XYZ file of C-alpha atoms in Angstrom:
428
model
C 0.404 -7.280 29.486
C -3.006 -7.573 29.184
C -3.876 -7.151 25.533
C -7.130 -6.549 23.668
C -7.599 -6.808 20.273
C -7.852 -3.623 18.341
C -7.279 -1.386 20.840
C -7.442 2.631 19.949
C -4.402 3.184 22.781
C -0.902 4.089 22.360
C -0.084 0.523 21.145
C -2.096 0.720 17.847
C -1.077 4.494 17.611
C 2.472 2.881 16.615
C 2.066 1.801 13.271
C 0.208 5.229 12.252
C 2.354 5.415 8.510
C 2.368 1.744 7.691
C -1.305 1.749 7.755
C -1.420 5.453 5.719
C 1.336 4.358 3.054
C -1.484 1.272 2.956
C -4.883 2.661 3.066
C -6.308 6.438 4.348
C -10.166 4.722 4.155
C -8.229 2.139 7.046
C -7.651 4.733 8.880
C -10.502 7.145 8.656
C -12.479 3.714 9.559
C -11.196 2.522 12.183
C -11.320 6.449 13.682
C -15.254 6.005 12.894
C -15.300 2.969 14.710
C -13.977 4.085 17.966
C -16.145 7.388 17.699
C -19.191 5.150 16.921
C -19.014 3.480 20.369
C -17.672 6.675 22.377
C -19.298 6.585 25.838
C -21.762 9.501 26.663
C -18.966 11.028 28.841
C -17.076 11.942 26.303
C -14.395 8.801 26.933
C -13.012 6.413 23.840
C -13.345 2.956 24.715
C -10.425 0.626 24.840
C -11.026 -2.038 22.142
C -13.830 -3.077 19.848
C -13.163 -6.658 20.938
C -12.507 -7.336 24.339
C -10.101 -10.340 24.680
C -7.008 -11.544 26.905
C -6.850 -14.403 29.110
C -9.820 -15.915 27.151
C -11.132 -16.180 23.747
C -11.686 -13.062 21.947
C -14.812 -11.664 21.424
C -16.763 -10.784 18.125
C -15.865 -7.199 16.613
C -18.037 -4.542 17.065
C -18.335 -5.143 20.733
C -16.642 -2.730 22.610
C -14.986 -2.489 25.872
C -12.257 -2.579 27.913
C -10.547 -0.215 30.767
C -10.557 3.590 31.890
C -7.143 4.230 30.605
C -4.968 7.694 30.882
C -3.321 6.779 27.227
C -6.359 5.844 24.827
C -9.070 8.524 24.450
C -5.764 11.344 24.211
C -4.814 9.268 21.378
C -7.901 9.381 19.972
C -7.548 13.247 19.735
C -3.797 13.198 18.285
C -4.697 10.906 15.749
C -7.902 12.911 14.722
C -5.209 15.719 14.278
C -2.603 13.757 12.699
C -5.592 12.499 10.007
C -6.373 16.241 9.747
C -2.321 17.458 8.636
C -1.368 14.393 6.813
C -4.797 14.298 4.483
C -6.506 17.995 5.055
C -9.452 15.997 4.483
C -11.756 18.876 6.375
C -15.224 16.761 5.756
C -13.815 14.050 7.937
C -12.789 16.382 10.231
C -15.886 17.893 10.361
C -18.108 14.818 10.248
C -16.335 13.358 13.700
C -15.749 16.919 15.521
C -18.796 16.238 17.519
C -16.779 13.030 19.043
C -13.333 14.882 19.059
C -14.969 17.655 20.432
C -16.497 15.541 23.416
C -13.506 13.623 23.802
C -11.666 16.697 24.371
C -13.813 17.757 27.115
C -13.840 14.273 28.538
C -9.704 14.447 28.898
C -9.990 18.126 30.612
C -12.654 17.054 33.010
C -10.784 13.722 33.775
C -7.966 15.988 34.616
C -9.040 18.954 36.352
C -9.063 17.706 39.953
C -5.113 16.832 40.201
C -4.188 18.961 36.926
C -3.114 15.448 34.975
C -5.403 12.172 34.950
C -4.971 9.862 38.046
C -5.177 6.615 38.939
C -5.252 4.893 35.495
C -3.903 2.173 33.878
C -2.158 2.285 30.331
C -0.855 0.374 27.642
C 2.159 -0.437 30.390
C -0.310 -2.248 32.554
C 1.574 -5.194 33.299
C 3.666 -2.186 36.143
C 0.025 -1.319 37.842
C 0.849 1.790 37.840
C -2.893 2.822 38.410
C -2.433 2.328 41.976
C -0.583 5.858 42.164
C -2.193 9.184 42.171
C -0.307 10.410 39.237
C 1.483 8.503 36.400
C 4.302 10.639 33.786
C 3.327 8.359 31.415
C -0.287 9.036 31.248
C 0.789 13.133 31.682
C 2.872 13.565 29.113
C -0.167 11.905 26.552
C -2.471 14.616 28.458
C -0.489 17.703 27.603
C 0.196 16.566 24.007
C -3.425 15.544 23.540
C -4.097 19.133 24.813
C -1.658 20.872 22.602
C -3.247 18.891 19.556
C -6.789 19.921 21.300
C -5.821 23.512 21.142
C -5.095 22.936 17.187
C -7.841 21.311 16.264
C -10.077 23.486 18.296
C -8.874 26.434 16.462
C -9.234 25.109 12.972
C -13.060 24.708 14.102
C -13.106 28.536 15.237
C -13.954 27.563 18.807
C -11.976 29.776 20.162
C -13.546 28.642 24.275
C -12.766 25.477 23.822
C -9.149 26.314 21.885
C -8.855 28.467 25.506
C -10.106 25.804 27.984
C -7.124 23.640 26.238
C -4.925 25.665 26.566
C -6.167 26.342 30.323
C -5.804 22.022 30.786
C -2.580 22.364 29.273
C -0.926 24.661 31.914
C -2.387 23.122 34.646
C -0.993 19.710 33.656
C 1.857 21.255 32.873
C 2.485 22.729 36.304
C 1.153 19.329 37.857
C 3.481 17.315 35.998
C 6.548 19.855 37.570
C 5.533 20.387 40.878
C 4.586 16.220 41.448
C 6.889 14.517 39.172
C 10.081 16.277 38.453
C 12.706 15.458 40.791
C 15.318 18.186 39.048
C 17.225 15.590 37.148
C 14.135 13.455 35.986
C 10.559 12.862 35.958
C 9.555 10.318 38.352
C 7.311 7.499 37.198
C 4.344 8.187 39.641
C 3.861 9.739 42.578
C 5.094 7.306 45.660
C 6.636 8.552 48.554
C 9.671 7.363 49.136
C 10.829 6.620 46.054
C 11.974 7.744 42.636
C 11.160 5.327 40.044
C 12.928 5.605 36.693
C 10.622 4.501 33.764
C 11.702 3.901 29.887
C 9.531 5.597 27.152
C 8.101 7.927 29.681
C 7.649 10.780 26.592
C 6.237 8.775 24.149
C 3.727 11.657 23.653
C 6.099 14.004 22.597
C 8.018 11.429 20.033
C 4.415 12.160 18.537
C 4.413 15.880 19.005
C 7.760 16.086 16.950
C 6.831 13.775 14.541
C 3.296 15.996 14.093
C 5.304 19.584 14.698
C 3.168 20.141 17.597
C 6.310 21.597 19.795
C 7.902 20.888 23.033
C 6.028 19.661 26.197
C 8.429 20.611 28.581
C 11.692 22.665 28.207
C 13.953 20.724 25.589
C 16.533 20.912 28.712
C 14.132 18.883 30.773
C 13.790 16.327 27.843
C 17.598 15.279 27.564
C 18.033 15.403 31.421
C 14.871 13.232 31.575
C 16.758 11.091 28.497
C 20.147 10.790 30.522
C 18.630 9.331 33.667
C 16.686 6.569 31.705
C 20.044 5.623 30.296
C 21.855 6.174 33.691
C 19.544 4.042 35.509
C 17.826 1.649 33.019
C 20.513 0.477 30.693
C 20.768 -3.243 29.634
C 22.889 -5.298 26.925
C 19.177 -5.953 25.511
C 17.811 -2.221 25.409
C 16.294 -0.252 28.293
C 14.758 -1.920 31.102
C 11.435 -0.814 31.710
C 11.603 0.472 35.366
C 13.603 1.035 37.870
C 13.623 2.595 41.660
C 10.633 1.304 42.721
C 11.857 -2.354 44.402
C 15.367 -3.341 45.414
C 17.565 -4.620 43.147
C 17.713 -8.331 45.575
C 14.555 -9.131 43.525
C 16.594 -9.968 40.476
C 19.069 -12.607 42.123
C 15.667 -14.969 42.549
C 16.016 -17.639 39.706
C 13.028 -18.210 37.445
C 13.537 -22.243 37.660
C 12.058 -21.198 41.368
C 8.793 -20.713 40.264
C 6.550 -22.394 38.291
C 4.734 -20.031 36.271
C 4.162 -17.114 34.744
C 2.142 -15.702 37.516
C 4.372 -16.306 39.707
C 7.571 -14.725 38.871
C 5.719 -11.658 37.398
C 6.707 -9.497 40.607
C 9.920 -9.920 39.546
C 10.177 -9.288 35.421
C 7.044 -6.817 36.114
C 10.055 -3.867 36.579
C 12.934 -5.847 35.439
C 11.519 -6.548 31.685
C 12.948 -4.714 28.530
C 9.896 -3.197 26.189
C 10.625 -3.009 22.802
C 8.525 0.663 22.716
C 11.329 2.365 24.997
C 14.861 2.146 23.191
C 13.693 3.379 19.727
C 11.554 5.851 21.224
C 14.527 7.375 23.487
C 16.681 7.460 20.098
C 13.937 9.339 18.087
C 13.793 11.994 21.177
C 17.312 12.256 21.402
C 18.384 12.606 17.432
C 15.342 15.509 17.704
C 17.224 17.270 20.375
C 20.623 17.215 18.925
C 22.403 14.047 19.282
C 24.402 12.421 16.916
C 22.555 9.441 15.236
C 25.029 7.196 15.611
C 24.971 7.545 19.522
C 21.219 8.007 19.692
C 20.533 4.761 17.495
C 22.912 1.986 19.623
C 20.214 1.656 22.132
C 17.684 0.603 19.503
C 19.934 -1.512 17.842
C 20.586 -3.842 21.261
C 16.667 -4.250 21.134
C 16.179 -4.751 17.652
C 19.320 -6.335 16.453
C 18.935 -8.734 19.183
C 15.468 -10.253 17.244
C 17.384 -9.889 13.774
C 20.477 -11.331 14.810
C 20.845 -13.487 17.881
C 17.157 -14.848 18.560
C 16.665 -14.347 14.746
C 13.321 -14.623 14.971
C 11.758 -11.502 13.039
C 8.324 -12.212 12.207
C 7.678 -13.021 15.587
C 9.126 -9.966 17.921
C 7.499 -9.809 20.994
C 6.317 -7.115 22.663
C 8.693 -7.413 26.035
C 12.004 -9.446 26.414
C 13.483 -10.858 30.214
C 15.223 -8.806 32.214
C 18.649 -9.355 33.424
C 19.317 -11.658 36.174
C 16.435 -14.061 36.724
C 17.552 -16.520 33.901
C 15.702 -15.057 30.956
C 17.987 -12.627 30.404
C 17.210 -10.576 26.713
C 14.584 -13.926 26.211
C 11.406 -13.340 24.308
C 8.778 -12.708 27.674
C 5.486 -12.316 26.751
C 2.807 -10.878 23.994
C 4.049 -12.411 21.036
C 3.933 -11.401 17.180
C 3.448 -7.691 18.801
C 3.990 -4.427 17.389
C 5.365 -2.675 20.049
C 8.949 -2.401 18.339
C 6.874 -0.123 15.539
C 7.621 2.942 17.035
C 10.837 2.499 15.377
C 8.622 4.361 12.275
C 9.449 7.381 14.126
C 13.091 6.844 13.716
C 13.233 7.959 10.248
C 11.049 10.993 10.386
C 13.211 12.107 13.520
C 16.817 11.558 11.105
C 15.220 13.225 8.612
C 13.419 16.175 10.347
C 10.376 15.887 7.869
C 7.486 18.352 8.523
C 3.842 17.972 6.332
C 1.084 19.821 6.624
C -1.768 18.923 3.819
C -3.942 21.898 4.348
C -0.741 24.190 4.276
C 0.560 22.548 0.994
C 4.080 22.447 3.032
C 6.699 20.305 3.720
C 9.851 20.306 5.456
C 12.821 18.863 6.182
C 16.337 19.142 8.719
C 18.038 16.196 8.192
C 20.162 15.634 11.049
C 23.246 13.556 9.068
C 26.000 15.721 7.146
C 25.654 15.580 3.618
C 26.132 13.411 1.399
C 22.846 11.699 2.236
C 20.116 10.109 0.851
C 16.843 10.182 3.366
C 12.895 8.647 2.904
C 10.506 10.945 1.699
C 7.499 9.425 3.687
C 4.062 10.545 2.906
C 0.356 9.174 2.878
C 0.114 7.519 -0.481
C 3.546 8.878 -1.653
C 6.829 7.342 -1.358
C 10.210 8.815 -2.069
C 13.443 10.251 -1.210
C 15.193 13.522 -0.555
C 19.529 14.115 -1.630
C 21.834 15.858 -1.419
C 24.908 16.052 -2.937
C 27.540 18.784 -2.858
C 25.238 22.346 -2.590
C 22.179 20.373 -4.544
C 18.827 18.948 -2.783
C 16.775 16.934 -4.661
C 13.489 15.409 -3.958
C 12.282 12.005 -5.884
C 9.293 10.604 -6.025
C 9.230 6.336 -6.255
C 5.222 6.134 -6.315
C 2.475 8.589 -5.423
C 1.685 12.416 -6.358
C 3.077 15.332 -4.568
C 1.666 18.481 -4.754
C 2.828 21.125 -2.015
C 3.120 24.980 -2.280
C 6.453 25.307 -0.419
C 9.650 22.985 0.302
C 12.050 23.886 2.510
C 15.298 22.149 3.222
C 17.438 23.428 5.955
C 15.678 26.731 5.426
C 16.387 26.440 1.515
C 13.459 26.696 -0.490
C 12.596 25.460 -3.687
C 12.277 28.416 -5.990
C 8.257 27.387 -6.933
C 5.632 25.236 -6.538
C 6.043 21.506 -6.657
C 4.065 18.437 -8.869
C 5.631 15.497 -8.682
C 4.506 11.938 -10.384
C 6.022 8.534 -10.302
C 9.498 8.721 -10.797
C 9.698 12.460 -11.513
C 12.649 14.821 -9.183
C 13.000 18.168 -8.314
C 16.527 19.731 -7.082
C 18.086 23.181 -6.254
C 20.673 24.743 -4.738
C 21.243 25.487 -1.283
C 21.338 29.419 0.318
């Protein structure tokens, strides 16, 4: 993968609550940053300090790639800042940039309904050859669908509509090019239908932000099934699959001589640590048990923590199978890829916030007994239940919310917690 050094794309976008249980100002900065050094299109620029093959450049010198995954992260973060703080002068003080970044993604967009021929934080597949990339869609429509929030908390009701507009016509793009009837194809190349892991990364962030479905929930776990079906491993899910024959993995690395060389090989046949958590956090939203939904990120992840045992160095892709590097750290080490795992416990727990509403939700998706994470900017607890009882603990922080619900039960008042301090009530 070609990796730059803080990068706004999907990659940083995984470790979203370690960096809010750390430091909001962290945030809110490095969302300053990137809007600082927008282009005058509208688009957010890779990284602040270009860097790969070489040495890395000083900070505060931005650059980087046209990418279909960065600048509609920029606008889901902006949002997710927005509902986990409801910190409206920061809102308000980087609209203009939202605002242009916004139009930048519809424009980008408009001439095949979803952006084409970009790369993404998957680069190492080239995927930016192809006209269209799922990938890169499903960020589009859940950048719009955060858009179309963000848009209306500003009263622009136009550009709340033109969203909304973008939206659909990705929306029908994405069906009409890309679903197959069983799955949605990788890209757009004739004569094939390429299967590829952590295609709906974007909407692991729309559940995790309550921004909704992208596509019919039906479309999700049929989408879900054929990753499994096609891109299983003992190590996790392989990245991609259906776009080369499978003779390509029967060539031995020890026949080449570097890298380089044998990357036309691993390029498909490679096992990213982003996919297998991600497909458990979708699945556990739509209904399946945990236990199922978390053995595929436990080959991944256990395989670090158990067999390689090598945990502060995970990398951000292991080997294949078959080419003699089978479920072997590959390339982009001390990564962060496998931090989408963060999602995991939001997606057992079904946790909901909204700061500005003075809400939060939960619908935990384990049979009671249970004890979940209450997960929070700045507060840290848990939520129980035993017998007919919830109860909600705080370990460090202050809560302060109007309503909270659990499983549609609703604490009978208003709720200020300190360190150390519960709440609990009975279920309806």
């Amino acid at each position: 993968m070609i990796v730059m050094m803080l990068t706004v794309s999907t990659m940083t976008f995984k470790d979203n609550y370690p960096i809010y249980s750390f430091s909001q100002a962290l945030k809110k900065n490095k969302m300053l940053a990137w809007a600082k050094y927008q282009l005058s299109d509208g688009m957010i620029q890779e990284t602040l300090a270009p860097g790969c093959l070489g040495g890395t450049s000083p900070i505060d010198n931005p650059g980087g790639r046209v990418m279909g995954d960065v600048t509609s992260a920029f606008i889901i973060e902006a949002y997710q800042i927005y509902e986990w703080t409801g910190d409206t002068a920061f809102l308000n003080q980087i609209w203009p940039q939202i605002k242009n970044a916004i139009s930048w993604q519809i424009n980008i967009s408009k001439k095949y309904g979803l952006p084409s021929y970009m790369t993404c934080t998957y680069d190492i597949l080239s995927m930016e050859q192809y006209e269209l990339m799922a990938f890169n869609g499903f960020w589009h429509l859940v950048s719009m669908m955060a858009a179309q929030k963000l848009a209306t908390i500003q009263n622009d009701l136009n550009l709340a509509n033109a969203c909304n507009q973008s939206y659909q016509l990705g929306l029908s793009a994405l069906n009409q090019n890309l679903w197959n009837g069983n799955y949605y194809r990788a890209f757009t190349n004739p004569g094939t239908e390429p299967v590829m892991a952590d295609t709906m990364y974007a909407q692991v962030w729309a559940f995790t932000l309550g921004l909704g479905l992208s596509v019919p929930s039906d479309r999700i776990k049929s989408h879900l099934q054929a990753e499994l079906s096609h891109n299983d491993s003992p190590y996790g899910l392989l990245v991609l699959t259906g776009r080369h024959s499978d003779k390509r993995k029967q060539v031995k690395i020890d026949q080449y001589t570097d890298c380089g060389s044998i990357n036309p090989i691993a390029q498909d046949n490679s096992i990213w640590m982003g996919g297998s958590p991600n497909w458990a956090s979708l699945n556990i939203h739509l209904g399946m048990e945990v236990s199922q939904a978390m053995i595929q990120p436990e080959k991944a992840l256990d395989r670090w923590r158990s067999q390689l045992n090598d945990q502060w160095n995970i990398h951000g892709l292991m080997g294949g199978i078959g080419y003699g590097i089978d479920g072997q750290p590959w390339c982009t080490s001390h990564y962060g890829f496998h931090m989408v795992l963060w999602h995991l416990p939001f997606a057992v727990s079904g946790q909901l916030y909204s700061a500005p509403a003075g809400t939060l939700s939960f619908s935990p998706k384990i049979p009671a007994p249970y004890k979940l994470p209450l997960l929070l900017p700045n507060v840290v607890g848990y939520l129980s239940r035993q017998g007919n009882t919830y109860s909600i603990t705080v370990n460090k922080g202050h809560l302060v919310l109007n309503s909270c619900i659990v499983d549609g039960s609703k604490y009978p008042g208003t709720v200020n917690l300190s360190d150390g301090q519960t709440i609990s009530w009975g279920s309806k």
